[in-house]
XYZ file of C-alpha atoms in Angstrom:
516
model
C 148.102 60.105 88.817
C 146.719 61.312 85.371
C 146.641 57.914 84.124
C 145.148 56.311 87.268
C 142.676 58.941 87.289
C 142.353 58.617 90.769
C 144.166 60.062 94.288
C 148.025 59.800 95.182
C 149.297 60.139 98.786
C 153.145 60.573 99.928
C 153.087 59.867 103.850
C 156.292 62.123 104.286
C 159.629 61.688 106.149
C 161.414 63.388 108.785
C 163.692 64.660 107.097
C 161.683 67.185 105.521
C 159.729 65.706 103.055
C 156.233 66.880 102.416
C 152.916 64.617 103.073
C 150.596 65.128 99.977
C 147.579 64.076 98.655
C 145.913 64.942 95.291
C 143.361 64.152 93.291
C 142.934 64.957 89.664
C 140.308 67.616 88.122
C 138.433 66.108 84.694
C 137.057 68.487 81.630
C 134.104 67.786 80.093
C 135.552 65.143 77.894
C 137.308 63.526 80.663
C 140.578 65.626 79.818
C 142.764 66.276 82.568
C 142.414 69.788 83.875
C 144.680 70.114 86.812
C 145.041 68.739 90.454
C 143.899 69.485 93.551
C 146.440 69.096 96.491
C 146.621 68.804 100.145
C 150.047 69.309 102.110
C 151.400 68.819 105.650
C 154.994 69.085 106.424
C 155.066 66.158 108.162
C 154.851 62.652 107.766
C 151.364 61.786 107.722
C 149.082 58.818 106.707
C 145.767 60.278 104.955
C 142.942 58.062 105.681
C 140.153 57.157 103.996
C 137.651 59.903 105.576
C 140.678 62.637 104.254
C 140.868 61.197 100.871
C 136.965 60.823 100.745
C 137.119 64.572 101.336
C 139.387 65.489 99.260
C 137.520 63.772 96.291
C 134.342 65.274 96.823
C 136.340 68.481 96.949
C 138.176 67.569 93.634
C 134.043 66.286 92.310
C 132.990 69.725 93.067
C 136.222 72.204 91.758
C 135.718 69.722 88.267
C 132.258 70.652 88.042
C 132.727 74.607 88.916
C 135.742 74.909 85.946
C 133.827 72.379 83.503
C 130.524 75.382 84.059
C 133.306 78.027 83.319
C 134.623 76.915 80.536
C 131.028 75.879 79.015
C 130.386 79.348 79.728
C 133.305 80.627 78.174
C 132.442 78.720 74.996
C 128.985 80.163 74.834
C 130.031 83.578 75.445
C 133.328 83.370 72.650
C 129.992 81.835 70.339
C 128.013 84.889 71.091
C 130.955 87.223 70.383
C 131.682 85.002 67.366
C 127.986 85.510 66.212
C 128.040 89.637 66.914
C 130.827 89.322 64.728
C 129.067 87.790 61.877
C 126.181 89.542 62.709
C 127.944 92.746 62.243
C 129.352 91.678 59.009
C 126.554 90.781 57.734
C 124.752 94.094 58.776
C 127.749 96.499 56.978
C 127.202 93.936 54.000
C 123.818 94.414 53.432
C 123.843 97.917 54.304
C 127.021 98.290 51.602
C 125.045 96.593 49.200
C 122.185 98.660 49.788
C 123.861 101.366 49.052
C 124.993 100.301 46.142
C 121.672 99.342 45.296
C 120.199 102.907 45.602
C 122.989 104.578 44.064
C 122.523 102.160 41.085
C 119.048 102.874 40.941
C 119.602 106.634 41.142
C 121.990 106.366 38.202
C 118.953 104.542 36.619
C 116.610 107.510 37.005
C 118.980 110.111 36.293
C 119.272 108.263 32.481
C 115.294 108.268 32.783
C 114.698 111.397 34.138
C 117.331 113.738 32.133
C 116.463 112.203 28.602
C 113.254 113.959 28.448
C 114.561 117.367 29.887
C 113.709 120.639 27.611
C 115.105 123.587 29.013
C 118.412 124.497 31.340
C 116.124 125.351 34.441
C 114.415 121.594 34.125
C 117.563 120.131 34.356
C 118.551 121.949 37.314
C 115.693 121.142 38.985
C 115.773 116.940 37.989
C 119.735 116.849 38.761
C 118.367 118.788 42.179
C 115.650 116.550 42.741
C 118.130 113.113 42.406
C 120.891 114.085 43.911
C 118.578 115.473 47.001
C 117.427 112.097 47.679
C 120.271 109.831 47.545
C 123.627 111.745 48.234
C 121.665 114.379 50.279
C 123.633 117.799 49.569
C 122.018 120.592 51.189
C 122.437 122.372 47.705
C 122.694 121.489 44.628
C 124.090 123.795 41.737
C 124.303 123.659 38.230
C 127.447 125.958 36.303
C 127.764 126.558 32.753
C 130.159 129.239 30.503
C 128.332 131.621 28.454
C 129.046 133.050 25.349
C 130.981 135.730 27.213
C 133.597 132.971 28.526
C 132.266 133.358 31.979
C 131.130 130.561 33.931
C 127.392 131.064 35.862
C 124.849 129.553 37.835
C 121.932 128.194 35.836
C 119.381 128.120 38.321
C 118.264 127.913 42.413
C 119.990 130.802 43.899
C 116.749 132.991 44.213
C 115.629 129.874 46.484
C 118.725 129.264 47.995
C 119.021 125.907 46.764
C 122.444 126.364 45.135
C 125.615 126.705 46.582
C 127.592 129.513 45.934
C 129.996 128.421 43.789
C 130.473 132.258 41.809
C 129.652 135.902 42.163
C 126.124 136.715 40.072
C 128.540 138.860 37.018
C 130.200 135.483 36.160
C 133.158 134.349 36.717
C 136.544 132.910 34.293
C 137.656 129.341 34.597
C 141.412 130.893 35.328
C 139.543 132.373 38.312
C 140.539 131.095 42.167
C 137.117 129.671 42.688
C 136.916 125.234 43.296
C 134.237 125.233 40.231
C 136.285 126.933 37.879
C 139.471 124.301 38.600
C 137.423 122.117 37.882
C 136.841 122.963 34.298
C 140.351 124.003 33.678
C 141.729 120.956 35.182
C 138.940 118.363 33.796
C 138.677 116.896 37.319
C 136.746 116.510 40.082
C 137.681 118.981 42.601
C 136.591 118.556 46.709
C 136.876 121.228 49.181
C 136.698 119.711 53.067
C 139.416 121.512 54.747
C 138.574 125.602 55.389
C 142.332 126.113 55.860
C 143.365 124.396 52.352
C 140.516 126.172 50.873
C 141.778 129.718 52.150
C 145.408 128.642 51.119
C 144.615 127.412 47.721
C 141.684 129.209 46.446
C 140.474 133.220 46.268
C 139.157 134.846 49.085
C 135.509 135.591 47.766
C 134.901 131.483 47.333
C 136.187 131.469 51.249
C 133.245 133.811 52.026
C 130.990 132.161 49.943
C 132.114 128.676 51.687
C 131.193 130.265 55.090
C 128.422 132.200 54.400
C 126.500 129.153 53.130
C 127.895 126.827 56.403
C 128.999 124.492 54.315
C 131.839 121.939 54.906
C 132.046 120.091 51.993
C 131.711 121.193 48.374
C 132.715 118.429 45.458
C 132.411 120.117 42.048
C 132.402 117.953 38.817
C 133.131 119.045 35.487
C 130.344 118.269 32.701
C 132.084 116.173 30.189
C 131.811 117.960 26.486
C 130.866 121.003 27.924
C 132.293 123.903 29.831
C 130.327 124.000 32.903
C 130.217 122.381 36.470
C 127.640 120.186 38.894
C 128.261 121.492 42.598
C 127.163 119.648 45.353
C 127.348 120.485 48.505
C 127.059 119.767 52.149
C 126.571 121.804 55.384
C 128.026 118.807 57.613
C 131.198 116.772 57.209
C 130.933 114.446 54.245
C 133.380 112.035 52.527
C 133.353 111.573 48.897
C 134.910 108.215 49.124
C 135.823 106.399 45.618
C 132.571 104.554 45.143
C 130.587 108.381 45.490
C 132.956 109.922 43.344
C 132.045 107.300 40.637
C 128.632 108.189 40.865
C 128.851 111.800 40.485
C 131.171 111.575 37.873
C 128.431 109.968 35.564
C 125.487 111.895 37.253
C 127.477 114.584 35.494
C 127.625 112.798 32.310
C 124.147 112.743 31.860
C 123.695 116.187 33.568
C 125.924 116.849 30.661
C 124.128 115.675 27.633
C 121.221 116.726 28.545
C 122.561 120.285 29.547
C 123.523 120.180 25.954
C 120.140 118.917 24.649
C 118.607 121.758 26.217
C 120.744 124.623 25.285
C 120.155 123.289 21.679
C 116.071 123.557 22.463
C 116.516 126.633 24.255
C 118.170 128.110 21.490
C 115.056 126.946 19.081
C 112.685 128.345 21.614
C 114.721 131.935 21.503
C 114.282 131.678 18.000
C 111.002 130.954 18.002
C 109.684 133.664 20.627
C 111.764 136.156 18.335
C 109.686 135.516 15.603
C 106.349 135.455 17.196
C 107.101 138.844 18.870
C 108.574 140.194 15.736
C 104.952 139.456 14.285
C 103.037 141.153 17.164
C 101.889 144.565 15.892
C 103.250 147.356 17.397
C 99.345 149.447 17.619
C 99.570 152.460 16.294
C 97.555 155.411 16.974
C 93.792 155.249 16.221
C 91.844 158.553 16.141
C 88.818 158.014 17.754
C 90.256 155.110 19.766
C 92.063 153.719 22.733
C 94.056 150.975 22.204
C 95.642 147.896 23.838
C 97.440 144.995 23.668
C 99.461 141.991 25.579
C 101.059 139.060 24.631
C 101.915 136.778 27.891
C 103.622 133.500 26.868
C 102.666 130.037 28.188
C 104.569 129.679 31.592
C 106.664 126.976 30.065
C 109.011 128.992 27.449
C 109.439 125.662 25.192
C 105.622 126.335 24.546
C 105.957 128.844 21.476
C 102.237 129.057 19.890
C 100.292 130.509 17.336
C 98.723 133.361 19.188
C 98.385 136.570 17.344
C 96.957 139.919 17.348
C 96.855 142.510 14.181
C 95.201 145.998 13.593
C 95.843 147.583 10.218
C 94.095 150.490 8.504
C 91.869 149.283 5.542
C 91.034 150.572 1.965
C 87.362 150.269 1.934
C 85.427 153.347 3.854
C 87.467 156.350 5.188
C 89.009 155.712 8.627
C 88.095 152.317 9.054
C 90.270 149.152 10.663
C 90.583 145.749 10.728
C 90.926 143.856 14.055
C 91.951 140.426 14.571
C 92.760 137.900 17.367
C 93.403 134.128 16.451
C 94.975 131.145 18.221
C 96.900 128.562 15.583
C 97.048 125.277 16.948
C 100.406 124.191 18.066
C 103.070 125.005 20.434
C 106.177 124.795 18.610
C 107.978 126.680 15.820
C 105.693 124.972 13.309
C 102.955 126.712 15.152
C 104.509 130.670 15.145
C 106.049 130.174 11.370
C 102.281 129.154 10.280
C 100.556 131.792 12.736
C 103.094 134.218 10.380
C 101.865 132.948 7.135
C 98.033 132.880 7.975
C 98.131 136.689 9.484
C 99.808 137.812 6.275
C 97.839 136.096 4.104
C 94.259 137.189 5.562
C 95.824 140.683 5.471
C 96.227 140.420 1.483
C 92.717 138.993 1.561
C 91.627 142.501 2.975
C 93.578 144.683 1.158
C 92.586 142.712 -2.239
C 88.989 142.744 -1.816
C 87.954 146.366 0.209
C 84.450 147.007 1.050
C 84.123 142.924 1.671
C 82.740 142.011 4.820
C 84.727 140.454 7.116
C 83.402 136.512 6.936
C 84.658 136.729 3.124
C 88.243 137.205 3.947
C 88.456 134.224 6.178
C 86.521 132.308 3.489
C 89.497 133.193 1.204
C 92.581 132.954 3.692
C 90.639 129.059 4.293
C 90.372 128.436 0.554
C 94.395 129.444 0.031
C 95.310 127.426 2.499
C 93.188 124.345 1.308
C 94.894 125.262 -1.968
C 98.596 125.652 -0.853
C 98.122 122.686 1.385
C 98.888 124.025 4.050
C 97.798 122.526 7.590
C 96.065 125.933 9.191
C 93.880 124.695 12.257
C 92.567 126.926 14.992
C 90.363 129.891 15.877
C 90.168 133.568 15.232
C 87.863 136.898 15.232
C 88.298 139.127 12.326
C 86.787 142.491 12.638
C 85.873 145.380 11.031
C 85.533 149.104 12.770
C 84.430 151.700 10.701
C 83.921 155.127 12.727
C 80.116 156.190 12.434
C 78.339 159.915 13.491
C 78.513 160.911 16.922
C 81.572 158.971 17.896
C 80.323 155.559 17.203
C 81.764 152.742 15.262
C 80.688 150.232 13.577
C 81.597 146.739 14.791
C 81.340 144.490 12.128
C 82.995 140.791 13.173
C 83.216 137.245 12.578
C 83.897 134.343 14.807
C 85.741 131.256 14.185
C 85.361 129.220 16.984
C 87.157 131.922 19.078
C 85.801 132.986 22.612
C 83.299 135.766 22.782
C 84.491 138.935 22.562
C 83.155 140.845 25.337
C 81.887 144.719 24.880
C 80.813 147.053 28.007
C 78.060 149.670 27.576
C 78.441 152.863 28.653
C 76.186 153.698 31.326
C 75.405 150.703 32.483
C 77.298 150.244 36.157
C 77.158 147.084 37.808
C 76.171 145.113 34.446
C 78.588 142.007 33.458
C 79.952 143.149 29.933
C 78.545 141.936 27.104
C 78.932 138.335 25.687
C 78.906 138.221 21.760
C 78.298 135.053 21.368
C 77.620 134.537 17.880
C 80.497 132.371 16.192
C 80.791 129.869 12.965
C 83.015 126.660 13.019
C 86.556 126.937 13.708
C 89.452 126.372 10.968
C 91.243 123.539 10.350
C 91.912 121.529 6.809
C 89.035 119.067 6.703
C 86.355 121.606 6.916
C 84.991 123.315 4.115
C 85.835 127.392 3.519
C 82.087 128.716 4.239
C 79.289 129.707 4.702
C 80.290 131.738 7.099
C 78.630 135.071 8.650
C 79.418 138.537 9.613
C 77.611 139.865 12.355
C 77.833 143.692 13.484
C 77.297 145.916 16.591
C 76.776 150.058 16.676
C 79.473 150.733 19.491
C 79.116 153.693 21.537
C 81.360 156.022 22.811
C 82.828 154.981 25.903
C 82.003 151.340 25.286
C 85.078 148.790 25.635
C 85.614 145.632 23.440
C 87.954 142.998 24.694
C 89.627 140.385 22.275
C 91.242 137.523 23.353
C 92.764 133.994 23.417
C 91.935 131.170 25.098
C 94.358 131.233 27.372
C 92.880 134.053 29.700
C 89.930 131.838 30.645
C 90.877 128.281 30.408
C 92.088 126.825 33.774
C 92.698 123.122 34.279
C 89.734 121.670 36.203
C 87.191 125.019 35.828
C 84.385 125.682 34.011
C 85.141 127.374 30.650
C 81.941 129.656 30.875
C 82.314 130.769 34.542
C 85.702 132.280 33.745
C 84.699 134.235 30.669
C 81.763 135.106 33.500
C 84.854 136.484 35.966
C 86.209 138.037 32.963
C 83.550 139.608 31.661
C 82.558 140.866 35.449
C 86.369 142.180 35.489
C 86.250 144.461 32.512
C 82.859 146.103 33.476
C 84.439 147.146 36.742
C 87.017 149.376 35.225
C 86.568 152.865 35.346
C 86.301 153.996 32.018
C 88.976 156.595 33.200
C 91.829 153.478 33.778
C 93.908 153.397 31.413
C 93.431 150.337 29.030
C 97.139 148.507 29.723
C 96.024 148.498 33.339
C 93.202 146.981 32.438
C 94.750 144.099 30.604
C 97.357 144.183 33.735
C 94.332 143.426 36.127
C 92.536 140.814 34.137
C 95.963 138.946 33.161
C 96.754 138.894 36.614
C 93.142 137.799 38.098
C 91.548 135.886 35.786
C 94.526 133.756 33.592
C 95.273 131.001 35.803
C 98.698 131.565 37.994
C 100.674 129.013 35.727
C 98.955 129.121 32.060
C 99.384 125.821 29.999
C 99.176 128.113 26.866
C 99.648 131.670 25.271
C 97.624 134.279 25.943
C 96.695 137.656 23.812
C 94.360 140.143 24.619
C 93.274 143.345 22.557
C 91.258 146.248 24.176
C 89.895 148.777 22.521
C 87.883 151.538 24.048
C 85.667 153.939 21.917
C 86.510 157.766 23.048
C 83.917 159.846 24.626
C 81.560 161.716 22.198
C 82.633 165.883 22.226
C 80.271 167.710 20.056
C 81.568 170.029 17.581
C 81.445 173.729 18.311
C 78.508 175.628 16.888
């Protein structure tokens, strides 16, 4: 029948063989498909009305599975293309991720090549990590000189895990950053139960009281110290991630080291500047005050200074002096060291000079000596007159005003003595310069001071000597002067100062006349 392509009919017998009559059913290519039958189970002739039938019937069951199985190709297509689709989509988003992570790599050599200080390269590792690998904290451990390992930075904010108690603790310790250093591995914690079993009880309770569930820790190559990561859902540090945080640490690594080597220059260098700060000594006929508030970044070391030293020249009087060397570096504070000894010399050597000569001569030896002196300063003169006032005899290069309060005079702004020459610096000649002088009187206050207590980024220079010099005339002359320097430190130096700041006070005692 398949290869007439059209019906076959058996009549039957009597003896039990069955009538039939079947036509075939044709695919869409004109395959053969299957038959369709009709039976009787007797003889019987099939006419042409039966077989007419029959064929239309076979037409119509042809058409119904050719529709199926077109149907079934288009739907095994559609699969077949969700398939792909869904290849495609984990392919592209596989390559995106290792697109970012490449890129993060990228800005972690960017970003930790210019780091200067531990704290800053907390913060940068923080900051990348945070936005590709998205730990909840991020923690940065290094050994001190003690042998004990620590966390750098973020706990006060809560941004670093707890990966150690605050005393330190030793890399033989039971704690998953400290196996990491002895072992020189990469060490993750995502089972509590293998964590309890394998590690010391305190790291459990720091695990928990944190919420995390998964901590990696990776030890900084040529250094003794740790990057933590962690995360407060379930997180798998597959192969490809542990890759990645294996050279994050690298370069967390060298520049940890880069920084503990400016750090240690910076130590140095605040040691020295502080070791030049005069400790004021006692004045009779005077209160006295000073501060010295570094910039807010500690790698800024400057040149500001403050000095008061007893002089030769008339009995009981001082010399004064508050000067800002350019510079924020140790070049800056070893200079600021040579210049404050060296116009010291120039008042001791010449007594009963005014003050404008001694900054001639420091200007002229270091024109001589070569050496590169720029910046600003007041030197000053107080000689103690009758009736318990003093002579104020200063001069002013390039400094801010000092400012001076008068006594009986509430409500008044203090003073602003204006009166300055040209600053310092190498190309500019020694002189002329002037001395200018003031009859203080007692309970009048003089403030001294650096630039750094009135410059704010964006703000009028001249309004905030205004605050400050509205500040210091509100004092009660019965507040002790260190408060004083407290308030206006804390109200009128910007929040974050961009550079040093020194202030001097001094406050001339109330007049008590002698007993007749």
């Amino acid at each position: 029948m398949a290869e007439l392509g059209g019906p076959l009919t058996l009549t039957g017998e009597a003896d039990g063989l069955l009538a039939f009559a079947g036509v075939p059913l044709v695919g869409p290519a004109g395959e053969l498909l299957g038959v369709l039958a009709a039976t009787d189970t007797g003889p019987r002739p099939w006419s042409e009305e039966d077989l007419r039938d029959l064929g239309d019937l076979g037409a119509a069951c042809s058409a119904q599975m050719r529709l199926r199985l077109r149907s079934d190709d288009v739907q095994r297509a559609g699969e077949a293309a969700g398939e792909a689709a869904t290849l495609a989509e984990a392919e592209a988003d596989r390559m995106e991720t290792l697109l970012s992570r490449a890129q993060l790599l990228l800005r972690a050599a960017e970003d930790l090549g210019d780091t200067s200080g531990l704290e800053e390269v907390w913060a940068r590792v923080s900051g990348l990590a945070g936005g590709e690998l998205k730990p909840s904290h991020v923690g940065l451990v290094l050994m001190g000189e003690d042998g004990l390992l620590r966390q750098v930075a973020g706990a006060e904010a809560g941004q670093a895990p707890w990966t150690g108690p605050e005393e330190g603790y030793g890399a033989d310790s039971g704690w998953p950053g400290a196996r990491a250093v002895r072992e020189g591995r990469t060490v993750v914690v995502t089972d509590r139960r293998k964590l309890a079993r394998e590690y010391a009880p305190e790291a459990v309770a720091g695990f928990d009281a944190l919420g995390l569930h998964t901590l990696a820790c990776v030890p900084l190559s040529g250094s003794e110290g740790v990057l933590a990561l962690g995360w407060d859902i379930p997180h798998v540090v597959d192969a490809a991630e542990r890759a990645v945080l294996i050279v994050l640490a690298d370069y967390t690594a060298r520049a940890v080291e880069r920084a503990a080597y400016l750090d240690d220059r910076v130590s140095i260098a605040l040691r020295l500047q502080q070791a030049m700060l005069t400790d004021l000594v006692r004045v009779p006929g005077l209160e006295t005050a000073a501060m010295y508030r570094p910039a807010a970044r500690q790698e800024m070391v400057g040149g500001d200074w403050y000095d008061l030293y007893p002089l030769l020249g008339p009995p009981g009087a001082w010399a004064v002096t508050v000067g800002d060397i350019t510079g924020h570096d140790l070049g800056a504070a070893t200079l600021m060291g040579q210049l404050r000894s060296m116009l010291r010399q120039a008042d001791i050597d010449h007594p009963d000079r005014p003050p404008h000569q001694a900054v001639e001569a420091l200007v002229r030896a270091c024109q001589t000596l070569g050496l590169p002196a720029g910046g600003t300063l007041i030197h000053a003169h107080l000689t103690p007159r009758p009736g318990g006032h003093w002579q104020f005899a200063w001069t002013n290069a390039g400094h801010p005003p000092p400012l001076l309060t008068h006594p009986g005079e509430p409500g008044e702004p203090a003073e602003e003595l204006r009166a300055h020459d040209i600053l310092i610096h190498p190309s500019l000649s020694p002189g002329p310069r002037t001395t200018h002088t003031r009859l203080l009187a007692p309970g009048s206050t003089l403030l001294l001071y650096t630039d750094g207590l009135v410059e704010h980024r964006g703000q009028d220079l001249d309004a905030a000597t205004g605050e400050a010099a509205r500040r210091l005339a509100a004092a009660s002359t019965d507040t002790p002067l260190d408060d004083v320097l407290q308030h206006l430190a804390s109200t009128v130096a910007p929040a974050h100062p961009e550079d040093d700041t020194v202030l001097l006070a001094i406050r001339i005692a109330p007049h008590t006349p002698s007993a007749c």
